[in-house]
mmCIF file of C-alpha atoms and ligand atoms in Angstrom:
data_model
loop_
_atom_site.group_PDB
_atom_site.id
_atom_site.type_symbol
_atom_site.label_atom_id
_atom_site.label_comp_id
_atom_site.label_asym_id
_atom_site.label_seq_id
_atom_site.Cartn_x
_atom_site.Cartn_y
_atom_site.Cartn_z
ATOM 1 C CA UNK A 1 -81.094 -58.347 58.563
ATOM 2 C CA UNK A 2 -82.384 -55.022 57.365
ATOM 3 C CA UNK A 3 -80.524 -53.332 60.168
ATOM 4 C CA UNK A 4 -77.315 -55.092 59.169
ATOM 5 C CA UNK A 5 -77.716 -54.008 55.553
ATOM 6 C CA UNK A 6 -78.288 -50.470 56.684
ATOM 7 C CA UNK A 7 -75.181 -50.634 58.842
ATOM 8 C CA UNK A 8 -73.144 -52.045 55.989
ATOM 9 C CA UNK A 9 -74.481 -49.404 53.674
ATOM 10 C CA UNK A 10 -73.621 -46.714 56.180
ATOM 11 C CA UNK A 11 -70.117 -48.119 56.601
ATOM 12 C CA UNK A 12 -69.736 -48.276 52.840
ATOM 13 C CA UNK A 13 -70.898 -44.720 52.531
ATOM 14 C CA UNK A 14 -68.467 -43.547 55.165
ATOM 15 C CA UNK A 15 -65.650 -45.348 53.398
ATOM 16 C CA UNK A 16 -66.774 -43.870 50.110
ATOM 17 C CA UNK A 17 -66.795 -40.401 51.533
ATOM 18 C CA UNK A 18 -63.378 -40.914 53.094
ATOM 19 C CA UNK A 19 -62.022 -42.159 49.772
ATOM 20 C CA UNK A 20 -63.418 -39.243 47.820
ATOM 21 C CA UNK A 21 -62.166 -36.829 50.466
ATOM 22 C CA UNK A 22 -58.692 -38.330 50.069
ATOM 23 C CA UNK A 23 -59.089 -37.918 46.340
ATOM 24 C CA UNK A 24 -59.348 -34.207 46.901
ATOM 25 C CA UNK A 25 -56.873 -33.453 49.639
ATOM 26 C CA UNK A 26 -55.718 -29.914 49.016
ATOM 27 C CA UNK A 27 -52.571 -28.425 50.518
ATOM 28 C CA UNK A 28 -51.169 -24.934 50.401
ATOM 29 C CA UNK A 29 -47.669 -23.793 49.421
ATOM 30 C CA UNK A 30 -46.492 -20.198 49.245
ATOM 31 C CA UNK A 31 -43.618 -17.991 48.147
ATOM 32 C CA UNK A 32 -42.732 -14.348 48.795
ATOM 33 C CA UNK A 33 -41.774 -13.663 45.172
ATOM 34 C CA UNK A 34 -43.804 -13.484 41.952
ATOM 35 C CA UNK A 35 -45.132 -16.487 40.059
ATOM 36 C CA UNK A 36 -42.934 -15.537 37.116
ATOM 37 C CA UNK A 37 -39.714 -16.283 39.000
ATOM 38 C CA UNK A 38 -37.265 -19.042 39.919
ATOM 39 C CA UNK A 39 -39.444 -19.690 42.983
ATOM 40 C CA UNK A 40 -42.720 -19.628 41.079
ATOM 41 C CA UNK A 41 -41.432 -22.260 38.688
ATOM 42 C CA UNK A 42 -40.271 -24.311 41.681
ATOM 43 C CA UNK A 43 -43.661 -24.487 43.352
ATOM 44 C CA UNK A 44 -45.610 -24.733 40.089
ATOM 45 C CA UNK A 45 -43.477 -27.716 39.058
ATOM 46 C CA UNK A 46 -43.839 -29.239 42.528
ATOM 47 C CA UNK A 47 -47.637 -28.849 42.424
ATOM 48 C CA UNK A 48 -47.875 -30.416 38.981
ATOM 49 C CA UNK A 49 -45.601 -33.325 39.925
ATOM 50 C CA UNK A 50 -47.417 -34.071 43.201
ATOM 51 C CA UNK A 51 -50.707 -34.186 41.371
ATOM 52 C CA UNK A 52 -49.286 -36.389 38.634
ATOM 53 C CA UNK A 53 -47.451 -38.761 40.958
ATOM 54 C CA UNK A 54 -50.453 -39.239 43.281
ATOM 55 C CA UNK A 55 -52.944 -39.565 40.420
ATOM 56 C CA UNK A 56 -54.652 -36.380 41.492
ATOM 57 C CA UNK A 57 -55.314 -37.510 45.064
ATOM 58 C CA UNK A 58 -53.288 -34.533 46.289
ATOM 59 C CA UNK A 59 -53.722 -31.066 44.944
ATOM 60 C CA UNK A 60 -51.293 -28.285 45.796
ATOM 61 C CA UNK A 61 -52.681 -24.778 45.866
ATOM 62 C CA UNK A 62 -49.983 -22.215 45.063
ATOM 63 C CA UNK A 63 -49.743 -18.693 46.508
ATOM 64 C CA UNK A 64 -47.346 -16.015 45.291
ATOM 65 C CA UNK A 65 -46.090 -12.529 46.215
ATOM 66 C CA UNK A 66 -46.371 -13.092 49.949
ATOM 67 C CA UNK A 67 -50.157 -13.466 49.639
ATOM 68 C CA UNK A 68 -50.084 -15.627 52.783
ATOM 69 C CA UNK A 69 -47.371 -13.540 54.488
ATOM 70 C CA UNK A 70 -43.607 -13.101 54.359
ATOM 71 C CA UNK A 71 -41.108 -15.958 54.484
ATOM 72 C CA UNK A 72 -40.792 -16.038 58.285
ATOM 73 C CA UNK A 73 -44.554 -16.119 58.628
ATOM 74 C CA UNK A 74 -44.845 -18.905 56.080
ATOM 75 C CA UNK A 75 -42.324 -21.098 57.914
ATOM 76 C CA UNK A 76 -44.112 -20.359 61.170
ATOM 77 C CA UNK A 77 -47.423 -21.360 59.588
ATOM 78 C CA UNK A 78 -45.907 -24.644 58.401
ATOM 79 C CA UNK A 79 -44.554 -25.338 61.871
ATOM 80 C CA UNK A 80 -47.980 -24.666 63.378
ATOM 81 C CA UNK A 81 -49.700 -26.657 60.638
ATOM 82 C CA UNK A 82 -51.989 -23.848 59.492
ATOM 83 C CA UNK A 83 -50.197 -24.134 56.144
ATOM 84 C CA UNK A 84 -48.917 -27.524 54.950
ATOM 85 C CA UNK A 85 -45.998 -26.353 52.826
ATOM 86 C CA UNK A 86 -43.778 -23.390 52.077
ATOM 87 C CA UNK A 87 -40.882 -22.537 49.825
ATOM 88 C CA UNK A 88 -38.566 -19.981 51.360
ATOM 89 C CA UNK A 89 -35.062 -18.638 51.168
ATOM 90 C CA UNK A 90 -32.844 -19.645 54.073
ATOM 91 C CA UNK A 91 -33.163 -16.067 55.372
ATOM 92 C CA UNK A 92 -35.485 -16.626 58.317
ATOM 93 C CA UNK A 93 -34.629 -20.335 58.747
ATOM 94 C CA UNK A 94 -31.997 -19.910 61.533
ATOM 95 C CA UNK A 95 -34.752 -18.601 63.797
ATOM 96 C CA UNK A 96 -36.299 -22.074 63.565
ATOM 97 C CA UNK A 97 -33.370 -24.387 62.801
ATOM 98 C CA UNK A 98 -30.102 -22.839 64.034
ATOM 99 C CA UNK A 99 -28.032 -25.615 62.396
ATOM 100 C CA UNK A 100 -28.885 -24.125 58.983
ATOM 101 C CA UNK A 101 -27.141 -20.850 59.850
ATOM 102 C CA UNK A 102 -23.717 -21.982 58.654
ATOM 103 C CA UNK A 103 -24.942 -21.979 55.034
ATOM 104 C CA UNK A 104 -25.557 -18.209 55.192
ATOM 105 C CA UNK A 105 -21.900 -17.351 55.816
ATOM 106 C CA UNK A 106 -20.600 -14.916 53.131
ATOM 107 C CA UNK A 107 -18.060 -16.134 50.569
ATOM 108 C CA UNK A 108 -18.498 -19.728 51.735
ATOM 109 C CA UNK A 109 -19.204 -21.144 48.289
ATOM 110 C CA UNK A 110 -17.070 -20.626 45.171
ATOM 111 C CA UNK A 111 -19.932 -20.894 42.717
ATOM 112 C CA UNK A 112 -23.372 -22.433 42.238
ATOM 113 C CA UNK A 113 -21.962 -25.843 41.340
ATOM 114 C CA UNK A 114 -20.084 -25.907 44.664
ATOM 115 C CA UNK A 115 -23.154 -24.824 46.638
ATOM 116 C CA UNK A 116 -25.435 -27.320 44.922
ATOM 117 C CA UNK A 117 -22.970 -30.155 45.510
ATOM 118 C CA UNK A 118 -22.764 -29.325 49.233
ATOM 119 C CA UNK A 119 -26.535 -29.051 49.596
ATOM 120 C CA UNK A 120 -27.193 -32.296 47.713
ATOM 121 C CA UNK A 121 -24.354 -34.089 49.500
ATOM 122 C CA UNK A 122 -24.032 -35.365 53.080
ATOM 123 C CA UNK A 123 -23.569 -31.901 54.655
ATOM 124 C CA UNK A 124 -26.753 -30.478 53.166
ATOM 125 C CA UNK A 125 -28.719 -33.653 53.793
ATOM 126 C CA UNK A 126 -27.636 -33.720 57.454
ATOM 127 C CA UNK A 127 -28.922 -30.175 57.890
ATOM 128 C CA UNK A 128 -32.250 -31.169 56.297
ATOM 129 C CA UNK A 129 -32.644 -33.791 59.033
ATOM 130 C CA UNK A 130 -32.251 -31.129 61.726
ATOM 131 C CA UNK A 131 -35.614 -29.690 60.698
ATOM 132 C CA UNK A 132 -37.416 -32.800 61.962
ATOM 133 C CA UNK A 133 -37.140 -32.094 65.684
ATOM 134 C CA UNK A 134 -38.635 -28.643 65.011
ATOM 135 C CA UNK A 135 -41.863 -29.888 63.457
ATOM 136 C CA UNK A 136 -40.785 -29.791 59.806
ATOM 137 C CA UNK A 137 -40.085 -32.245 57.056
ATOM 138 C CA UNK A 138 -37.557 -30.480 54.847
ATOM 139 C CA UNK A 139 -38.126 -31.985 51.412
ATOM 140 C CA UNK A 140 -35.177 -30.519 49.507
ATOM 141 C CA UNK A 141 -32.738 -27.649 49.150
ATOM 142 C CA UNK A 142 -33.377 -25.316 46.249
ATOM 143 C CA UNK A 143 -31.848 -21.876 45.715
ATOM 144 C CA UNK A 144 -32.192 -18.153 45.279
ATOM 145 C CA UNK A 145 -28.654 -17.780 43.935
ATOM 146 C CA UNK A 146 -25.743 -15.481 44.736
ATOM 147 C CA UNK A 147 -26.789 -12.175 46.265
ATOM 148 C CA UNK A 148 -25.697 -8.809 44.893
ATOM 149 C CA UNK A 149 -26.059 -5.258 46.220
ATOM 150 C CA UNK A 150 -28.348 -2.620 44.774
ATOM 151 C CA UNK A 151 -28.918 0.942 45.946
ATOM 152 C CA UNK A 152 -30.145 4.339 44.846
ATOM 153 C CA UNK A 153 -27.190 6.423 46.092
ATOM 154 C CA UNK A 154 -23.941 5.488 44.370
ATOM 155 C CA UNK A 155 -22.062 2.921 42.337
ATOM 156 C CA UNK A 156 -20.432 0.401 44.650
ATOM 157 C CA UNK A 157 -16.947 -0.494 43.353
ATOM 158 C CA UNK A 158 -15.136 -1.255 46.598
ATOM 159 C CA UNK A 159 -16.208 -2.265 50.121
ATOM 160 C CA UNK A 160 -15.570 1.341 51.233
ATOM 161 C CA UNK A 161 -18.451 2.427 49.008
ATOM 162 C CA UNK A 162 -20.808 0.372 51.188
ATOM 163 C CA UNK A 163 -20.009 2.367 54.319
ATOM 164 C CA UNK A 164 -22.999 4.296 55.589
ATOM 165 C CA UNK A 165 -25.482 2.887 53.083
ATOM 166 C CA UNK A 166 -28.774 1.981 54.699
ATOM 167 C CA UNK A 167 -29.693 -1.410 53.318
ATOM 168 C CA UNK A 168 -32.635 -3.664 53.913
ATOM 169 C CA UNK A 169 -31.433 -7.108 54.984
ATOM 170 C CA UNK A 170 -33.187 -10.387 55.563
ATOM 171 C CA UNK A 171 -34.111 -11.274 59.130
ATOM 172 C CA UNK A 172 -30.937 -13.345 59.308
ATOM 173 C CA UNK A 173 -28.352 -12.976 62.090
ATOM 174 C CA UNK A 174 -25.383 -14.147 59.979
ATOM 175 C CA UNK A 175 -26.093 -11.665 57.203
ATOM 176 C CA UNK A 176 -26.604 -8.838 59.684
ATOM 177 C CA UNK A 177 -23.239 -9.518 61.393
ATOM 178 C CA UNK A 178 -21.451 -9.528 58.026
ATOM 179 C CA UNK A 179 -23.132 -6.451 56.602
ATOM 180 C CA UNK A 180 -22.387 -4.477 59.764
ATOM 181 C CA UNK A 181 -18.721 -5.387 59.246
ATOM 182 C CA UNK A 182 -18.992 -3.757 55.792
ATOM 183 C CA UNK A 183 -20.160 -0.589 57.538
ATOM 184 C CA UNK A 184 -23.700 -0.965 56.212
ATOM 185 C CA UNK A 185 -26.580 0.381 58.292
ATOM 186 C CA UNK A 186 -28.684 -2.773 58.453
ATOM 187 C CA UNK A 187 -32.474 -2.658 58.408
ATOM 188 C CA UNK A 188 -34.019 -6.129 58.636
ATOM 189 C CA UNK A 189 -37.392 -6.303 56.927
ATOM 190 C CA UNK A 190 -39.740 -8.923 55.483
ATOM 191 C CA UNK A 191 -39.537 -9.243 51.716
ATOM 192 C CA UNK A 192 -43.093 -8.123 50.846
ATOM 193 C CA UNK A 193 -42.303 -4.686 52.318
ATOM 194 C CA UNK A 194 -39.055 -4.146 50.408
ATOM 195 C CA UNK A 195 -40.319 -2.614 47.152
ATOM 196 C CA UNK A 196 -42.239 0.125 48.965
ATOM 197 C CA UNK A 197 -39.350 0.776 51.354
ATOM 198 C CA UNK A 198 -37.023 1.280 48.362
ATOM 199 C CA UNK A 199 -39.559 3.401 46.558
ATOM 200 C CA UNK A 200 -40.179 5.661 49.556
ATOM 201 C CA UNK A 201 -36.498 5.879 50.420
ATOM 202 C CA UNK A 202 -36.921 4.308 53.862
ATOM 203 C CA UNK A 203 -33.759 2.414 52.897
ATOM 204 C CA UNK A 204 -31.127 3.213 50.247
ATOM 205 C CA UNK A 205 -30.882 -0.288 48.956
ATOM 206 C CA UNK A 206 -31.061 -4.026 49.425
ATOM 207 C CA UNK A 207 -29.256 -7.169 48.318
ATOM 208 C CA UNK A 208 -30.677 -10.129 46.447
ATOM 209 C CA UNK A 209 -29.829 -12.506 43.607
ATOM 210 C CA UNK A 210 -30.557 -11.449 40.007
ATOM 211 C CA UNK A 211 -33.661 -13.706 39.777
ATOM 212 C CA UNK A 212 -35.199 -11.837 42.729
ATOM 213 C CA UNK A 213 -34.117 -8.370 41.552
ATOM 214 C CA UNK A 214 -35.647 -9.053 38.140
ATOM 215 C CA UNK A 215 -38.899 -10.661 39.286
ATOM 216 C CA UNK A 216 -39.474 -8.025 41.980
ATOM 217 C CA UNK A 217 -38.764 -5.242 39.428
ATOM 218 C CA UNK A 218 -36.309 -3.547 41.759
ATOM 219 C CA UNK A 219 -34.830 -1.848 38.679
ATOM 220 C CA UNK A 220 -37.822 0.503 38.904
ATOM 221 C CA UNK A 221 -36.672 1.791 42.295
ATOM 222 C CA UNK A 222 -32.882 1.192 42.282
ATOM 223 C CA UNK A 223 -30.223 2.800 40.092
ATOM 224 C CA UNK A 224 -27.037 0.900 40.987
ATOM 225 C CA UNK A 225 -26.304 -2.818 40.941
ATOM 226 C CA UNK A 226 -22.931 -4.278 41.921
ATOM 227 C CA UNK A 227 -22.227 -7.936 41.288
ATOM 228 C CA UNK A 228 -20.774 -8.520 44.728
ATOM 229 C CA UNK A 229 -21.944 -12.151 44.913
ATOM 230 C CA UNK A 230 -21.178 -11.761 48.614
ATOM 231 C CA UNK A 231 -23.271 -14.677 49.796
ATOM 232 C CA UNK A 232 -25.058 -17.690 48.369
ATOM 233 C CA UNK A 233 -28.738 -17.785 49.202
ATOM 234 C CA UNK A 234 -30.175 -21.291 49.606
ATOM 235 C CA UNK A 235 -33.904 -21.928 49.535
ATOM 236 C CA UNK A 236 -35.929 -24.809 50.862
ATOM 237 C CA UNK A 237 -39.134 -26.786 50.406
ATOM 238 C CA UNK A 238 -40.541 -27.314 53.914
ATOM 239 C CA UNK A 239 -43.585 -29.283 54.946
ATOM 240 C CA UNK A 240 -45.367 -29.739 58.265
ATOM 241 C CA UNK A 241 -43.916 -32.922 59.735
ATOM 242 C CA UNK A 242 -47.219 -34.236 61.068
ATOM 243 C CA UNK A 243 -48.821 -33.865 57.646
ATOM 244 C CA UNK A 244 -45.878 -35.580 55.932
ATOM 245 C CA UNK A 245 -45.815 -38.429 58.464
ATOM 246 C CA UNK A 246 -49.499 -39.159 57.840
ATOM 247 C CA UNK A 247 -48.930 -39.709 54.116
ATOM 248 C CA UNK A 248 -48.718 -43.292 52.842
ATOM 249 C CA UNK A 249 -45.060 -44.240 52.179
ATOM 250 C CA UNK A 250 -45.583 -44.164 48.397
ATOM 251 C CA UNK A 251 -47.091 -40.687 48.661
ATOM 252 C CA UNK A 252 -44.209 -39.498 50.829
ATOM 253 C CA UNK A 253 -41.943 -40.669 48.036
ATOM 254 C CA UNK A 254 -44.077 -38.796 45.516
ATOM 255 C CA UNK A 255 -43.754 -35.558 47.505
ATOM 256 C CA UNK A 256 -39.981 -35.976 47.809
ATOM 257 C CA UNK A 257 -39.604 -36.657 44.093
ATOM 258 C CA UNK A 258 -41.881 -33.758 43.206
ATOM 259 C CA UNK A 259 -39.678 -31.478 45.312
ATOM 260 C CA UNK A 260 -36.617 -32.774 43.404
ATOM 261 C CA UNK A 261 -38.294 -31.853 40.123
ATOM 262 C CA UNK A 262 -39.101 -28.436 41.595
ATOM 263 C CA UNK A 263 -35.434 -27.978 42.484
ATOM 264 C CA UNK A 264 -34.341 -28.867 38.939
ATOM 265 C CA UNK A 265 -36.695 -26.293 37.440
ATOM 266 C CA UNK A 266 -35.665 -23.738 40.056
ATOM 267 C CA UNK A 267 -31.931 -24.112 39.414
ATOM 268 C CA UNK A 268 -32.368 -24.043 35.642
ATOM 269 C CA UNK A 269 -34.284 -20.766 35.933
ATOM 270 C CA UNK A 270 -31.647 -19.254 38.249
ATOM 271 C CA UNK A 271 -28.996 -20.133 35.635
ATOM 272 C CA UNK A 272 -31.115 -18.566 32.927
ATOM 273 C CA UNK A 273 -31.733 -15.364 34.927
ATOM 274 C CA UNK A 274 -28.057 -15.130 35.887
ATOM 275 C CA UNK A 275 -27.050 -15.487 32.228
ATOM 276 C CA UNK A 276 -29.286 -12.769 30.852
ATOM 277 C CA UNK A 277 -29.906 -10.690 34.001
ATOM 278 C CA UNK A 278 -27.200 -8.069 33.622
ATOM 279 C CA UNK A 279 -28.123 -7.202 30.035
ATOM 280 C CA UNK A 280 -31.772 -7.217 31.003
ATOM 281 C CA UNK A 281 -31.307 -4.872 33.962
ATOM 282 C CA UNK A 282 -29.017 -2.550 31.987
ATOM 283 C CA UNK A 283 -31.667 -2.309 29.299
ATOM 284 C CA UNK A 284 -34.096 -1.298 32.035
ATOM 285 C CA UNK A 285 -31.773 1.545 33.046
ATOM 286 C CA UNK A 286 -29.672 0.151 35.862
ATOM 287 C CA UNK A 287 -26.012 1.041 36.211
ATOM 288 C CA UNK A 288 -24.277 -2.325 36.668
ATOM 289 C CA UNK A 289 -20.789 -2.726 38.136
ATOM 290 C CA UNK A 290 -19.282 -6.065 37.116
ATOM 291 C CA UNK A 291 -15.870 -7.633 37.819
ATOM 292 C CA UNK A 292 -15.415 -6.352 41.349
ATOM 293 C CA UNK A 293 -12.314 -7.275 43.292
ATOM 294 C CA UNK A 294 -13.990 -9.878 45.524
ATOM 295 C CA UNK A 295 -10.840 -10.377 47.593
ATOM 296 C CA UNK A 296 -11.253 -6.813 48.885
ATOM 297 C CA UNK A 297 -14.842 -7.508 49.950
ATOM 298 C CA UNK A 298 -13.711 -10.710 51.644
ATOM 299 C CA UNK A 299 -10.930 -8.874 53.449
ATOM 300 C CA UNK A 300 -13.444 -6.329 54.753
ATOM 301 C CA UNK A 301 -15.167 -9.202 56.562
ATOM 302 C CA UNK A 302 -12.163 -10.279 58.628
ATOM 303 C CA UNK A 303 -13.768 -9.342 61.946
ATOM 304 C CA UNK A 304 -17.068 -10.995 61.024
ATOM 305 C CA UNK A 305 -15.252 -14.129 59.864
ATOM 306 C CA UNK A 306 -13.509 -14.398 63.221
ATOM 307 C CA UNK A 307 -16.948 -14.432 64.832
ATOM 308 C CA UNK A 308 -18.209 -17.057 62.390
ATOM 309 C CA UNK A 309 -15.193 -19.306 63.012
ATOM 310 C CA UNK A 310 -15.875 -19.085 66.703
ATOM 311 C CA UNK A 311 -19.577 -19.803 66.316
ATOM 312 C CA UNK A 312 -19.469 -22.549 63.673
ATOM 313 C CA UNK A 313 -15.957 -23.954 64.092
ATOM 314 C CA UNK A 314 -13.214 -23.531 61.507
ATOM 315 C CA UNK A 315 -13.252 -27.248 60.718
ATOM 316 C CA UNK A 316 -16.968 -27.153 59.851
ATOM 317 C CA UNK A 317 -16.527 -24.109 57.626
ATOM 318 C CA UNK A 318 -13.493 -25.670 55.940
ATOM 319 C CA UNK A 319 -15.410 -28.900 55.372
ATOM 320 C CA UNK A 320 -17.891 -26.888 53.303
ATOM 321 C CA UNK A 321 -15.240 -24.713 51.632
ATOM 322 C CA UNK A 322 -13.177 -27.711 50.598
ATOM 323 C CA UNK A 323 -16.072 -29.963 49.574
ATOM 324 C CA UNK A 324 -15.543 -31.514 46.149
HETATM 325 O O1 LIG B 401 -36.655 -15.530 48.719
HETATM 326 O O2 LIG B 401 -36.116 -11.831 51.540
HETATM 327 C C1 LIG B 401 -35.340 -11.961 50.601
HETATM 328 O O3 LIG B 401 -34.545 -11.078 50.280
HETATM 329 C C2 LIG B 401 -35.364 -13.220 49.790
HETATM 330 O O4 LIG B 401 -34.197 -13.362 49.074
HETATM 331 C C3 LIG B 401 -36.547 -13.147 48.847
HETATM 332 O O5 LIG B 401 -37.720 -13.056 49.572
HETATM 333 C C4 LIG B 401 -36.622 -14.370 47.984
#
C-alpha cells in the first residue's frame, strides 16, 4: 500500500514536472538586422503573440543583429534543430529550398501589393509547402521590401553607371546572375559583415530595401542611393519541422496565427519606412536619385532574363507577373 502511494506520488511528481516544464518551453528566433527594424517588429510581435495565444506555455527568446549568426547560418541552425525558429530574407533560402528561387527574379513584381498578393495566394503558399521536405515548417511569408542600390563612388542614374562598381550581394544565385548582367562586380557576403566592408572600402556599395538601409545605418558609410527597386526581397518565418510537428494542434495554430500577426506588423513598418525613408536618408546626408527610368534597367537584364526563362519557365514567371 505504502509502496503504491509512493509510486503514485512519484508518477504525480513526474507529471507535475513535465507540466511545469511545458509551461516554460523556450524557443529561439533570430534576425540579422537590428531590433528597431521591420524585422525586429516582426519577431517581437510574433514572440508576444505566441506567448499570449499559448497562455505563456511557450516563450520565444529574440536575438537581433546576427547575434546567433548570419541569415544562412540561422536557416541552417533551424534545419539542424539547434535553433527552433528564424526570420530571414529569401537571400540564402535557394540554397535550402530551390523552389523559392523564382521569387528573387528582378522586376518580377510591380509593387508591394502585387508581391504580397502572390505570396499570400496559391503560388506563395505552394512554395511554403516545399520547405517541408527539407526539414522546415515555413510559417509565413513576410518581407524586406524593394531593394535599392547604394554606393560610395558615384550617383547611379542609368544602368551604365553600375558598370564596374564592386557591390556586396546576398548569397543568392539569382541576384548574382542579374547583377553580373548589369556589369557589377559581385561580392557575396553575409549581412553582419556588410557595414564593416562598406566602411573599410572592401566593396563600393550594396543593395537593400530602405528599412534595411535605415536600420543598419548605411548612410554613415554610403554617399549615394538610387531608388532602383530592382528586385523585391521576400522574408520568411521558418521553424524546425520536428519541433512544429510535436506541438499540439491548437499550439500549431497559435504559432501560425502569431506569424500572421508578425507579418502584419512587418509590412506596416516597411510601408512606414518606405514613406519617410528618402527624406530621412537625405537629412542624414545621402544623395538620393529618385525617378529612375526603370525600363532601361530592365532592358539591361535581357541576357539574365533569358537565363531565368530557361531555368524557371516563361509560363511560371508570367503566372506571377500576371497574378491579380
Ligand atoms: O534581411 O542580407 C541582406 O542584404 C538582407 O536583405 C538583410 O540581411 C535583411
